[in-house]
Amino acid sequence: MILTVTLNAAIDKRYVIENFREGEVNRVKECRYVPGGKGLNVSKTAVIAGEQVVASGFVGGHAGAYIEEALEKYGVEHDFFHLSGESRTCINIWDEKKQLQTECLEPGAAVSPEEFRGFLERYQKQLPKADVIVLSGSVPKGLDESTYRRLIRLGKEAGKKVILDTSGRLLEEGIKEKPYLIKPNIDEIRMLTGSACKDLAEIGKAARALQEDGIEMVVVSLGKDGAVAATKKGIFRLTVPQIQAVNTVGCGDTMTAGFAAGLSRELEPEEILKRATAMSTASALREETGYFLREDMEDILKQISLTEMQA
């Protein structure tokens, strides 16, 4: 079982607008909404990949009730702690004319110390059942940058593999507890290592430095240019086929789901990397955030190139 943690769950709304104009009234051509937040995107796509998933974290109010109900339709089990406040809504505006996306992300309801203790009790009860734990995204008000360090420590003490996918101070603090896998982008790997990462060789060396410091797998996401990964078996460059992307929001979360699925199945690192990258690319072909078709993934998987880089 994969246990996902979404401390700042949301309803994700996607507005399709023909020509978005700032400061004016804009008519929405199409609106779709789904349960969101990085960990819930991981949950939905891991289920598509064939995994059993339990989603945990915080939800609250009418929005939280919708999130739970909608997840059940996706086949995602859940064990959230219920907040007194309302879960947030995040809006993604797609401008058809300019082919641009604009995101508006609400901060979410504040979490009290008592509510966090309630969540921790639920989290620790789920740990023995999990093979892999995925900690994703931002944290709501009331929690600080040490939050993920604490959750990673508890997961490792239970003998579990922990994936951390976050940013900023949460990421800086989180890696001090040495999670099993992290997925920084180019700006984040620069922040974590101080390297300029001007080319692929420097990116590979920066990833290797973090891997040798105790993180088993470090995957640097390069968007449409693939990824560079450092594992105990070497440094690898992954390239992906060129596609006509429809919606790139959540592609990184789908990649994280691929990592979790591969670790749960105890696949070799090279196979994990290729399958996760193929899932991520396949998700960009679909309008719905946190969704992909397995046939798209299998087709793309045949076109993924993985080559070993010099250390």
PDB file of C-alpha atoms in Angstrom:
ATOM      1  CA  MET A   1       0.000   0.000   0.000  1.00  0.00           C
ATOM      2  CA  ILE A   2       1.098   3.556  -0.770  1.00  0.00           C
ATOM      3  CA  LEU A   3       0.305   6.154   1.906  1.00  0.00           C
ATOM      4  CA  THR A   4       0.092   9.707   0.592  1.00  0.00           C
ATOM      5  CA  VAL A   5       0.114  12.765   2.827  1.00  0.00           C
ATOM      6  CA  THR A   6      -1.541  15.984   1.610  1.00  0.00           C
ATOM      7  CA  LEU A   7      -1.467  18.527   4.409  1.00  0.00           C
ATOM      8  CA  ASN A   8      -2.969  21.262   2.216  1.00  0.00           C
ATOM      9  CA  ALA A   9      -5.618  19.437   0.152  1.00  0.00           C
ATOM     10  CA  ALA A  10      -7.725  21.425  -2.290  1.00  0.00           C
ATOM     11  CA  ILE A  11     -10.426  21.432  -4.905  1.00  0.00           C
ATOM     12  CA  ASP A  12      -8.654  22.046  -8.216  1.00  0.00           C
ATOM     13  CA  LYS A  13     -10.731  24.042 -10.717  1.00  0.00           C
ATOM     14  CA  ARG A  14      -9.684  24.401 -14.346  1.00  0.00           C
ATOM     15  CA  TYR A  15     -11.181  27.340 -16.243  1.00  0.00           C
ATOM     16  CA  VAL A  16     -10.923  27.331 -20.031  1.00  0.00           C
ATOM     17  CA  ILE A  17     -11.143  30.889 -21.401  1.00  0.00           C
ATOM     18  CA  GLU A  18     -10.853  31.805 -25.074  1.00  0.00           C
ATOM     19  CA  ASN A  19      -8.833  34.992 -24.517  1.00  0.00           C
ATOM     20  CA  PHE A  20      -8.091  35.871 -20.887  1.00  0.00           C
ATOM     21  CA  ARG A  21      -8.018  39.653 -20.294  1.00  0.00           C
ATOM     22  CA  GLU A  22      -6.697  41.163 -17.083  1.00  0.00           C
ATOM     23  CA  GLY A  23      -8.963  43.709 -15.383  1.00  0.00           C
ATOM     24  CA  GLU A  24     -12.017  42.711 -17.424  1.00  0.00           C
ATOM     25  CA  VAL A  25     -14.951  40.319 -17.146  1.00  0.00           C
ATOM     26  CA  ASN A  26     -13.965  36.927 -18.610  1.00  0.00           C
ATOM     27  CA  ARG A  27     -16.544  34.329 -19.663  1.00  0.00           C
ATOM     28  CA  VAL A  28     -15.507  30.774 -18.824  1.00  0.00           C
ATOM     29  CA  LYS A  29     -16.097  28.369 -21.729  1.00  0.00           C
ATOM     30  CA  GLU A  30     -15.560  25.262 -19.650  1.00  0.00           C
ATOM     31  CA  CYS A  31     -15.005  24.473 -15.962  1.00  0.00           C
ATOM     32  CA  ARG A  32     -13.810  21.206 -14.461  1.00  0.00           C
ATOM     33  CA  TYR A  33     -13.062  20.504 -10.829  1.00  0.00           C
ATOM     34  CA  VAL A  34     -11.367  17.580  -9.132  1.00  0.00           C
ATOM     35  CA  PRO A  35      -9.819  16.815  -5.725  1.00  0.00           C
ATOM     36  CA  GLY A  36      -6.366  18.368  -5.765  1.00  0.00           C
ATOM     37  CA  GLY A  37      -3.214  19.148  -3.903  1.00  0.00           C
ATOM     38  CA  LYS A  38       0.017  17.430  -4.902  1.00  0.00           C
ATOM     39  CA  GLY A  39      -0.499  14.352  -2.748  1.00  0.00           C
ATOM     40  CA  LEU A  40      -3.999  13.771  -4.112  1.00  0.00           C
ATOM     41  CA  ASN A  41      -2.694  13.988  -7.680  1.00  0.00           C
ATOM     42  CA  VAL A  42      -0.178  11.329  -6.658  1.00  0.00           C
ATOM     43  CA  SER A  43      -2.979   9.245  -5.150  1.00  0.00           C
ATOM     44  CA  LYS A  44      -5.190   9.340  -8.247  1.00  0.00           C
ATOM     45  CA  THR A  45      -2.440   8.462 -10.710  1.00  0.00           C
ATOM     46  CA  ALA A  46      -0.961   5.730  -8.502  1.00  0.00           C
ATOM     47  CA  VAL A  47      -4.388   4.036  -8.542  1.00  0.00           C
ATOM     48  CA  ILE A  48      -4.443   4.249 -12.355  1.00  0.00           C
ATOM     49  CA  ALA A  49      -1.041   2.539 -12.276  1.00  0.00           C
ATOM     50  CA  GLY A  50      -2.632  -0.328 -10.358  1.00  0.00           C
ATOM     51  CA  GLU A  51      -1.633   0.480  -6.775  1.00  0.00           C
ATOM     52  CA  GLN A  52      -3.633   0.447  -3.557  1.00  0.00           C
ATOM     53  CA  VAL A  53      -3.526   3.947  -2.067  1.00  0.00           C
ATOM     54  CA  VAL A  54      -4.638   5.512   1.204  1.00  0.00           C
ATOM     55  CA  ALA A  55      -4.735   9.321   1.157  1.00  0.00           C
ATOM     56  CA  SER A  56      -4.166  11.118   4.450  1.00  0.00           C
ATOM     57  CA  GLY A  57      -3.678  14.688   5.608  1.00  0.00           C
ATOM     58  CA  PHE A  58      -6.222  17.401   6.394  1.00  0.00           C
ATOM     59  CA  VAL A  59      -9.631  18.279   4.970  1.00  0.00           C
ATOM     60  CA  GLY A  60     -12.341  20.552   6.309  1.00  0.00           C
ATOM     61  CA  GLY A  61     -15.855  21.847   5.700  1.00  0.00           C
ATOM     62  CA  HIS A  62     -18.034  21.311   2.635  1.00  0.00           C
ATOM     63  CA  ALA A  63     -15.007  21.402   0.336  1.00  0.00           C
ATOM     64  CA  GLY A  64     -13.357  18.686   2.413  1.00  0.00           C
ATOM     65  CA  ALA A  65     -16.467  16.508   2.204  1.00  0.00           C
ATOM     66  CA  TYR A  66     -16.419  16.871  -1.589  1.00  0.00           C
ATOM     67  CA  ILE A  67     -12.730  15.904  -1.702  1.00  0.00           C
ATOM     68  CA  GLU A  68     -13.390  12.695   0.237  1.00  0.00           C
ATOM     69  CA  GLU A  69     -16.439  11.779  -1.850  1.00  0.00           C
ATOM     70  CA  ALA A  70     -14.649  12.450  -5.131  1.00  0.00           C
ATOM     71  CA  LEU A  71     -11.578  10.425  -4.143  1.00  0.00           C
ATOM     72  CA  GLU A  72     -13.771   7.388  -3.559  1.00  0.00           C
ATOM     73  CA  LYS A  73     -14.928   7.610  -7.177  1.00  0.00           C
ATOM     74  CA  TYR A  74     -11.274   7.434  -8.230  1.00  0.00           C
ATOM     75  CA  GLY A  75     -10.752   4.309  -6.123  1.00  0.00           C
ATOM     76  CA  VAL A  76      -8.634   6.120  -3.535  1.00  0.00           C
ATOM     77  CA  GLU A  77      -9.152   5.129   0.086  1.00  0.00           C
ATOM     78  CA  HIS A  78      -8.777   7.971   2.596  1.00  0.00           C
ATOM     79  CA  ASP A  79      -8.081   8.572   6.258  1.00  0.00           C
ATOM     80  CA  PHE A  80      -8.033  12.359   6.713  1.00  0.00           C
ATOM     81  CA  PHE A  81      -8.098  14.357   9.909  1.00  0.00           C
ATOM     82  CA  HIS A  82     -11.002  16.817   9.750  1.00  0.00           C
ATOM     83  CA  LEU A  83     -10.249  20.491  10.407  1.00  0.00           C
ATOM     84  CA  SER A  84     -12.655  23.072  11.799  1.00  0.00           C
ATOM     85  CA  GLY A  85     -11.853  25.342   8.823  1.00  0.00           C
ATOM     86  CA  GLU A  86     -12.657  24.950   5.109  1.00  0.00           C
ATOM     87  CA  SER A  87     -10.407  23.209   2.598  1.00  0.00           C
ATOM     88  CA  ARG A  88      -8.998  25.505  -0.063  1.00  0.00           C
ATOM     89  CA  THR A  89      -9.720  25.909  -3.778  1.00  0.00           C
ATOM     90  CA  CYS A  90      -7.007  26.309  -6.415  1.00  0.00           C
ATOM     91  CA  ILE A  91      -7.803  27.700  -9.867  1.00  0.00           C
ATOM     92  CA  ASN A  92      -5.967  26.979 -13.112  1.00  0.00           C
ATOM     93  CA  ILE A  93      -6.906  29.351 -15.963  1.00  0.00           C
ATOM     94  CA  TRP A  94      -6.171  28.061 -19.470  1.00  0.00           C
ATOM     95  CA  ASP A  95      -6.038  30.780 -22.136  1.00  0.00           C
ATOM     96  CA  GLU A  96      -6.827  29.108 -25.461  1.00  0.00           C
ATOM     97  CA  LYS A  97      -5.625  31.998 -27.615  1.00  0.00           C
ATOM     98  CA  LYS A  98      -2.280  32.564 -25.878  1.00  0.00           C
ATOM     99  CA  GLN A  99      -1.827  28.891 -24.918  1.00  0.00           C
ATOM    100  CA  LEU A 100      -0.878  29.996 -21.405  1.00  0.00           C
ATOM    101  CA  GLN A 101      -1.779  28.741 -17.931  1.00  0.00           C
ATOM    102  CA  THR A 102      -2.283  30.984 -14.896  1.00  0.00           C
ATOM    103  CA  GLU A 103      -2.680  29.491 -11.421  1.00  0.00           C
ATOM    104  CA  CYS A 104      -4.315  31.026  -8.327  1.00  0.00           C
ATOM    105  CA  LEU A 105      -3.584  29.007  -5.168  1.00  0.00           C
ATOM    106  CA  GLU A 106      -5.446  29.678  -1.914  1.00  0.00           C
ATOM    107  CA  PRO A 107      -3.405  29.321   1.324  1.00  0.00           C
ATOM    108  CA  GLY A 108      -5.756  26.895   3.089  1.00  0.00           C
ATOM    109  CA  ALA A 109      -7.229  26.785   6.609  1.00  0.00           C
ATOM    110  CA  ALA A 110      -4.903  27.120   9.608  1.00  0.00           C
ATOM    111  CA  VAL A 111      -4.045  23.988  11.626  1.00  0.00           C
ATOM    112  CA  SER A 112      -3.970  24.153  15.416  1.00  0.00           C
ATOM    113  CA  PRO A 113      -1.464  22.181  17.557  1.00  0.00           C
ATOM    114  CA  GLU A 114      -4.326  19.941  18.731  1.00  0.00           C
ATOM    115  CA  GLU A 115      -5.352  19.220  15.139  1.00  0.00           C
ATOM    116  CA  PHE A 116      -1.788  18.354  14.158  1.00  0.00           C
ATOM    117  CA  ARG A 117      -1.527  15.938  17.091  1.00  0.00           C
ATOM    118  CA  GLY A 118      -4.774  14.332  15.917  1.00  0.00           C
ATOM    119  CA  PHE A 119      -3.326  13.891  12.446  1.00  0.00           C
ATOM    120  CA  LEU A 120      -0.109  12.382  13.821  1.00  0.00           C
ATOM    121  CA  GLU A 121      -2.097   9.709  15.644  1.00  0.00           C
ATOM    122  CA  ARG A 122      -3.802   8.706  12.384  1.00  0.00           C
ATOM    123  CA  TYR A 123      -0.502   8.832  10.472  1.00  0.00           C
ATOM    124  CA  GLN A 124       1.273   6.515  12.894  1.00  0.00           C
ATOM    125  CA  LYS A 125      -1.615   4.019  12.811  1.00  0.00           C
ATOM    126  CA  GLN A 126      -1.317   3.825   9.010  1.00  0.00           C
ATOM    127  CA  LEU A 127       2.483   3.395   8.907  1.00  0.00           C
ATOM    128  CA  PRO A 128       2.571  -0.374   9.586  1.00  0.00           C
ATOM    129  CA  LYS A 129       0.256  -0.981   6.596  1.00  0.00           C
ATOM    130  CA  ALA A 130       2.288   1.071   4.111  1.00  0.00           C
ATOM    131  CA  ASP A 131       5.147   0.045   1.810  1.00  0.00           C
ATOM    132  CA  VAL A 132       5.910   3.567   0.615  1.00  0.00           C
ATOM    133  CA  ILE A 133       5.032   6.981   2.055  1.00  0.00           C
ATOM    134  CA  VAL A 134       4.704  10.069  -0.157  1.00  0.00           C
ATOM    135  CA  LEU A 135       4.878  13.527   1.449  1.00  0.00           C
ATOM    136  CA  SER A 136       3.853  16.197  -1.045  1.00  0.00           C
ATOM    137  CA  GLY A 137       3.272  19.901  -1.398  1.00  0.00           C
ATOM    138  CA  SER A 138       2.922  22.887   0.876  1.00  0.00           C
ATOM    139  CA  VAL A 139       1.785  22.962   4.486  1.00  0.00           C
ATOM    140  CA  PRO A 140      -1.059  25.111   5.834  1.00  0.00           C
ATOM    141  CA  LYS A 141      -0.775  27.932   8.335  1.00  0.00           C
ATOM    142  CA  GLY A 142       0.021  26.688  11.802  1.00  0.00           C
ATOM    143  CA  LEU A 143       2.698  24.251  10.612  1.00  0.00           C
ATOM    144  CA  ASP A 144       6.363  25.163  10.108  1.00  0.00           C
ATOM    145  CA  GLU A 145       9.322  24.035   8.000  1.00  0.00           C
ATOM    146  CA  SER A 146      10.154  21.192  10.416  1.00  0.00           C
ATOM    147  CA  THR A 147       6.853  19.397   9.706  1.00  0.00           C
ATOM    148  CA  TYR A 148       8.136  17.047   7.018  1.00  0.00           C
ATOM    149  CA  ARG A 149      11.320  16.270   8.980  1.00  0.00           C
ATOM    150  CA  ARG A 150       9.112  14.909  11.738  1.00  0.00           C
ATOM    151  CA  LEU A 151       6.992  12.825   9.360  1.00  0.00           C
ATOM    152  CA  ILE A 152      10.063  11.450   7.564  1.00  0.00           C
ATOM    153  CA  ARG A 153      11.636  10.462  10.892  1.00  0.00           C
ATOM    154  CA  LEU A 154       8.498   8.589  11.965  1.00  0.00           C
ATOM    155  CA  GLY A 155       8.297   6.841   8.591  1.00  0.00           C
ATOM    156  CA  LYS A 156      11.925   5.751   8.644  1.00  0.00           C
ATOM    157  CA  GLU A 157      11.618   4.550  12.234  1.00  0.00           C
ATOM    158  CA  ALA A 158       8.782   2.323  10.992  1.00  0.00           C
ATOM    159  CA  GLY A 159      11.117   0.946   8.314  1.00  0.00           C
ATOM    160  CA  LYS A 160       9.353   2.603   5.355  1.00  0.00           C
ATOM    161  CA  LYS A 161      10.653   4.252   2.179  1.00  0.00           C
ATOM    162  CA  VAL A 162       9.686   7.932   2.199  1.00  0.00           C
ATOM    163  CA  ILE A 163       9.410  10.156  -0.881  1.00  0.00           C
ATOM    164  CA  LEU A 164       9.533  13.916  -0.299  1.00  0.00           C
ATOM    165  CA  ASP A 165       8.212  16.271  -2.978  1.00  0.00           C
ATOM    166  CA  THR A 166       8.064  19.844  -1.750  1.00  0.00           C
ATOM    167  CA  SER A 167       9.981  23.108  -2.147  1.00  0.00           C
ATOM    168  CA  GLY A 168      11.725  25.984  -0.352  1.00  0.00           C
ATOM    169  CA  ARG A 169      12.464  25.711   3.349  1.00  0.00           C
ATOM    170  CA  LEU A 170      10.289  22.608   3.655  1.00  0.00           C
ATOM    171  CA  LEU A 171      12.596  20.839   1.202  1.00  0.00           C
ATOM    172  CA  GLU A 172      15.782  22.213   2.763  1.00  0.00           C
ATOM    173  CA  GLU A 173      14.737  21.035   6.205  1.00  0.00           C
ATOM    174  CA  GLY A 174      13.189  17.794   4.995  1.00  0.00           C
ATOM    175  CA  ILE A 175      16.323  16.428   3.342  1.00  0.00           C
ATOM    176  CA  LYS A 176      18.182  16.680   6.657  1.00  0.00           C
ATOM    177  CA  GLU A 177      16.197  13.587   7.679  1.00  0.00           C
ATOM    178  CA  LYS A 178      17.388  11.764   4.498  1.00  0.00           C
ATOM    179  CA  PRO A 179      14.188  10.647   2.732  1.00  0.00           C
ATOM    180  CA  TYR A 180      14.543   7.758   0.295  1.00  0.00           C
ATOM    181  CA  LEU A 181      13.789   9.848  -2.813  1.00  0.00           C
ATOM    182  CA  ILE A 182      13.459  13.528  -3.748  1.00  0.00           C
ATOM    183  CA  LYS A 183      12.481  15.150  -7.068  1.00  0.00           C
ATOM    184  CA  PRO A 184      13.859  18.719  -7.191  1.00  0.00           C
ATOM    185  CA  ASN A 185      13.592  20.906 -10.268  1.00  0.00           C
ATOM    186  CA  ILE A 186      16.581  22.813 -11.610  1.00  0.00           C
ATOM    187  CA  ASP A 187      16.116  25.812  -9.291  1.00  0.00           C
ATOM    188  CA  GLU A 188      15.720  23.550  -6.270  1.00  0.00           C
ATOM    189  CA  ILE A 189      18.831  21.468  -6.989  1.00  0.00           C
ATOM    190  CA  ARG A 190      20.779  24.729  -7.270  1.00  0.00           C
ATOM    191  CA  MET A 191      19.361  25.879  -3.929  1.00  0.00           C
ATOM    192  CA  LEU A 192      20.162  22.589  -2.210  1.00  0.00           C
ATOM    193  CA  THR A 193      23.717  22.213  -3.483  1.00  0.00           C
ATOM    194  CA  GLY A 194      24.965  25.693  -4.360  1.00  0.00           C
ATOM    195  CA  SER A 195      25.942  24.407  -7.801  1.00  0.00           C
ATOM    196  CA  ALA A 196      25.242  26.590 -10.848  1.00  0.00           C
ATOM    197  CA  CYS A 197      24.112  23.452 -12.734  1.00  0.00           C
ATOM    198  CA  LYS A 198      24.949  25.096 -16.059  1.00  0.00           C
ATOM    199  CA  ASP A 199      24.849  21.825 -17.999  1.00  0.00           C
ATOM    200  CA  LEU A 200      23.838  18.190 -17.669  1.00  0.00           C
ATOM    201  CA  ALA A 201      27.209  17.162 -16.259  1.00  0.00           C
ATOM    202  CA  GLU A 202      26.937  19.688 -13.420  1.00  0.00           C
ATOM    203  CA  ILE A 203      23.332  18.671 -12.761  1.00  0.00           C
ATOM    204  CA  GLY A 204      24.438  15.042 -12.532  1.00  0.00           C
ATOM    205  CA  LYS A 205      27.240  15.888 -10.107  1.00  0.00           C
ATOM    206  CA  ALA A 206      24.902  17.922  -7.925  1.00  0.00           C
ATOM    207  CA  ALA A 207      22.405  15.059  -7.809  1.00  0.00           C
ATOM    208  CA  ARG A 208      25.205  12.608  -7.031  1.00  0.00           C
ATOM    209  CA  ALA A 209      26.373  14.785  -4.118  1.00  0.00           C
ATOM    210  CA  LEU A 210      22.940  14.584  -2.488  1.00  0.00           C
ATOM    211  CA  GLN A 211      22.703  10.859  -3.198  1.00  0.00           C
ATOM    212  CA  GLU A 212      26.069  10.177  -1.600  1.00  0.00           C
ATOM    213  CA  ASP A 213      24.968  12.225   1.406  1.00  0.00           C
ATOM    214  CA  GLY A 214      22.290   9.654   2.194  1.00  0.00           C
ATOM    215  CA  ILE A 215      19.304  10.123  -0.149  1.00  0.00           C
ATOM    216  CA  GLU A 216      18.964   6.883  -2.120  1.00  0.00           C
ATOM    217  CA  MET A 217      17.479   8.419  -5.284  1.00  0.00           C
ATOM    218  CA  VAL A 218      17.723  12.042  -6.442  1.00  0.00           C
ATOM    219  CA  VAL A 219      15.779  12.834  -9.612  1.00  0.00           C
ATOM    220  CA  VAL A 220      16.159  16.293 -11.122  1.00  0.00           C
ATOM    221  CA  SER A 221      13.076  17.064 -13.199  1.00  0.00           C
ATOM    222  CA  LEU A 222      13.775  18.984 -16.425  1.00  0.00           C
ATOM    223  CA  GLY A 223      10.208  19.227 -17.743  1.00  0.00           C
ATOM    224  CA  LYS A 224       9.936  18.475 -21.448  1.00  0.00           C
ATOM    225  CA  ASP A 225      13.681  17.774 -21.481  1.00  0.00           C
ATOM    226  CA  GLY A 226      13.271  14.726 -19.254  1.00  0.00           C
ATOM    227  CA  ALA A 227      15.322  14.235 -16.113  1.00  0.00           C
ATOM    228  CA  VAL A 228      18.717  13.483 -14.603  1.00  0.00           C
ATOM    229  CA  ALA A 229      18.826  10.952 -11.775  1.00  0.00           C
ATOM    230  CA  ALA A 230      21.447   9.765  -9.310  1.00  0.00           C
ATOM    231  CA  THR A 231      21.028   6.312  -7.752  1.00  0.00           C
ATOM    232  CA  LYS A 232      23.317   3.773  -6.122  1.00  0.00           C
ATOM    233  CA  LYS A 233      23.666   2.183  -9.574  1.00  0.00           C
ATOM    234  CA  GLY A 234      24.873   5.364 -11.284  1.00  0.00           C
ATOM    235  CA  ILE A 235      23.843   8.694 -12.813  1.00  0.00           C
ATOM    236  CA  PHE A 236      21.276   8.485 -15.601  1.00  0.00           C
ATOM    237  CA  ARG A 237      19.920  10.829 -18.253  1.00  0.00           C
ATOM    238  CA  LEU A 238      16.315  10.339 -19.317  1.00  0.00           C
ATOM    239  CA  THR A 239      14.923  11.840 -22.504  1.00  0.00           C
ATOM    240  CA  VAL A 240      11.276  11.782 -23.573  1.00  0.00           C
ATOM    241  CA  PRO A 241       9.521  11.999 -26.945  1.00  0.00           C
ATOM    242  CA  GLN A 242       8.192  15.363 -28.040  1.00  0.00           C
ATOM    243  CA  ILE A 243       4.435  15.624 -27.514  1.00  0.00           C
ATOM    244  CA  GLN A 244       1.660  18.169 -27.949  1.00  0.00           C
ATOM    245  CA  ALA A 245       1.011  18.935 -24.274  1.00  0.00           C
ATOM    246  CA  VAL A 246      -2.576  19.667 -23.277  1.00  0.00           C
ATOM    247  CA  ASN A 247      -2.191  20.221 -19.516  1.00  0.00           C
ATOM    248  CA  THR A 248       1.150  20.121 -17.718  1.00  0.00           C
ATOM    249  CA  VAL A 249      -0.273  20.837 -14.244  1.00  0.00           C
ATOM    250  CA  GLY A 250       0.278  17.801 -12.042  1.00  0.00           C
ATOM    251  CA  CYS A 251       2.766  16.057 -14.350  1.00  0.00           C
ATOM    252  CA  GLY A 252       5.392  16.131 -11.621  1.00  0.00           C
ATOM    253  CA  ASP A 253       2.920  14.539  -9.214  1.00  0.00           C
ATOM    254  CA  THR A 254       2.259  11.756 -11.719  1.00  0.00           C
ATOM    255  CA  MET A 255       6.010  11.171 -11.908  1.00  0.00           C
ATOM    256  CA  THR A 256       6.100  10.930  -8.108  1.00  0.00           C
ATOM    257  CA  ALA A 257       3.284   8.371  -8.269  1.00  0.00           C
ATOM    258  CA  GLY A 258       5.405   6.384 -10.700  1.00  0.00           C
ATOM    259  CA  PHE A 259       8.310   6.414  -8.271  1.00  0.00           C
ATOM    260  CA  ALA A 260       6.064   5.255  -5.442  1.00  0.00           C
ATOM    261  CA  ALA A 261       4.587   2.455  -7.564  1.00  0.00           C
ATOM    262  CA  GLY A 262       8.032   1.287  -8.659  1.00  0.00           C
ATOM    263  CA  LEU A 263       9.395   1.275  -5.121  1.00  0.00           C
ATOM    264  CA  SER A 264       6.312  -0.565  -3.870  1.00  0.00           C
ATOM    265  CA  ARG A 265       6.879  -3.242  -6.531  1.00  0.00           C
ATOM    266  CA  GLU A 266      10.631  -3.308  -5.742  1.00  0.00           C
ATOM    267  CA  LEU A 267      11.619  -2.676  -9.368  1.00  0.00           C
ATOM    268  CA  GLU A 268      15.178  -1.877 -10.396  1.00  0.00           C
ATOM    269  CA  PRO A 269      16.067   1.848 -10.343  1.00  0.00           C
ATOM    270  CA  GLU A 270      16.336   2.084 -14.140  1.00  0.00           C
ATOM    271  CA  GLU A 271      12.861   0.596 -14.605  1.00  0.00           C
ATOM    272  CA  ILE A 272      11.407   2.870 -11.922  1.00  0.00           C
ATOM    273  CA  LEU A 273      12.862   5.932 -13.639  1.00  0.00           C
ATOM    274  CA  LYS A 274      11.604   4.993 -17.090  1.00  0.00           C
ATOM    275  CA  ARG A 275       8.078   4.101 -15.963  1.00  0.00           C
ATOM    276  CA  ALA A 276       7.707   7.223 -13.810  1.00  0.00           C
ATOM    277  CA  THR A 277       8.886   9.446 -16.664  1.00  0.00           C
ATOM    278  CA  ALA A 278       6.501   7.758 -19.094  1.00  0.00           C
ATOM    279  CA  MET A 279       3.569   8.244 -16.679  1.00  0.00           C
ATOM    280  CA  SER A 280       4.431  11.925 -16.289  1.00  0.00           C
ATOM    281  CA  THR A 281       4.626  12.492 -20.038  1.00  0.00           C
ATOM    282  CA  ALA A 282       1.351  10.623 -20.598  1.00  0.00           C
ATOM    283  CA  SER A 283      -0.433  12.839 -18.089  1.00  0.00           C
ATOM    284  CA  ALA A 284       0.442  15.942 -20.127  1.00  0.00           C
ATOM    285  CA  LEU A 285      -1.685  14.566 -22.969  1.00  0.00           C
ATOM    286  CA  ARG A 286      -4.919  14.820 -20.942  1.00  0.00           C
ATOM    287  CA  GLU A 287      -6.928  17.848 -19.845  1.00  0.00           C
ATOM    288  CA  GLU A 288      -7.741  16.490 -16.400  1.00  0.00           C
ATOM    289  CA  THR A 289      -5.128  17.132 -13.726  1.00  0.00           C
ATOM    290  CA  GLY A 290      -3.953  13.954 -12.001  1.00  0.00           C
ATOM    291  CA  TYR A 291      -4.960  11.600 -14.803  1.00  0.00           C
ATOM    292  CA  PHE A 292      -3.407   9.550 -17.605  1.00  0.00           C
ATOM    293  CA  LEU A 293      -4.268   6.624 -19.848  1.00  0.00           C
ATOM    294  CA  ARG A 294      -2.241   3.472 -19.370  1.00  0.00           C
ATOM    295  CA  GLU A 295      -2.098   2.881 -23.128  1.00  0.00           C
ATOM    296  CA  ASP A 296      -0.506   6.333 -23.578  1.00  0.00           C
ATOM    297  CA  MET A 297       2.025   5.494 -20.879  1.00  0.00           C
ATOM    298  CA  GLU A 298       2.909   2.120 -22.430  1.00  0.00           C
ATOM    299  CA  ASP A 299       3.383   3.725 -25.857  1.00  0.00           C
ATOM    300  CA  ILE A 300       5.596   6.487 -24.458  1.00  0.00           C
ATOM    301  CA  LEU A 301       7.566   3.990 -22.357  1.00  0.00           C
ATOM    302  CA  LYS A 302       8.879   2.399 -25.558  1.00  0.00           C
ATOM    303  CA  GLN A 303      10.244   5.804 -26.602  1.00  0.00           C
ATOM    304  CA  ILE A 304      11.967   6.748 -23.327  1.00  0.00           C
ATOM    305  CA  SER A 305      15.750   6.847 -23.616  1.00  0.00           C
ATOM    306  CA  LEU A 306      17.853   6.105 -20.515  1.00  0.00           C
ATOM    307  CA  THR A 307      21.629   6.453 -20.731  1.00  0.00           C
ATOM    308  CA  GLU A 308      24.259   6.316 -18.012  1.00  0.00           C
ATOM    309  CA  MET A 309      26.331   9.469 -17.488  1.00  0.00           C
ATOM    310  CA  GLN A 310      29.905   9.677 -16.305  1.00  0.00           C
ATOM    311  CA  ALA A 311      30.251  10.352 -12.576  1.00  0.00           C
TER     312      ALA A 311
END
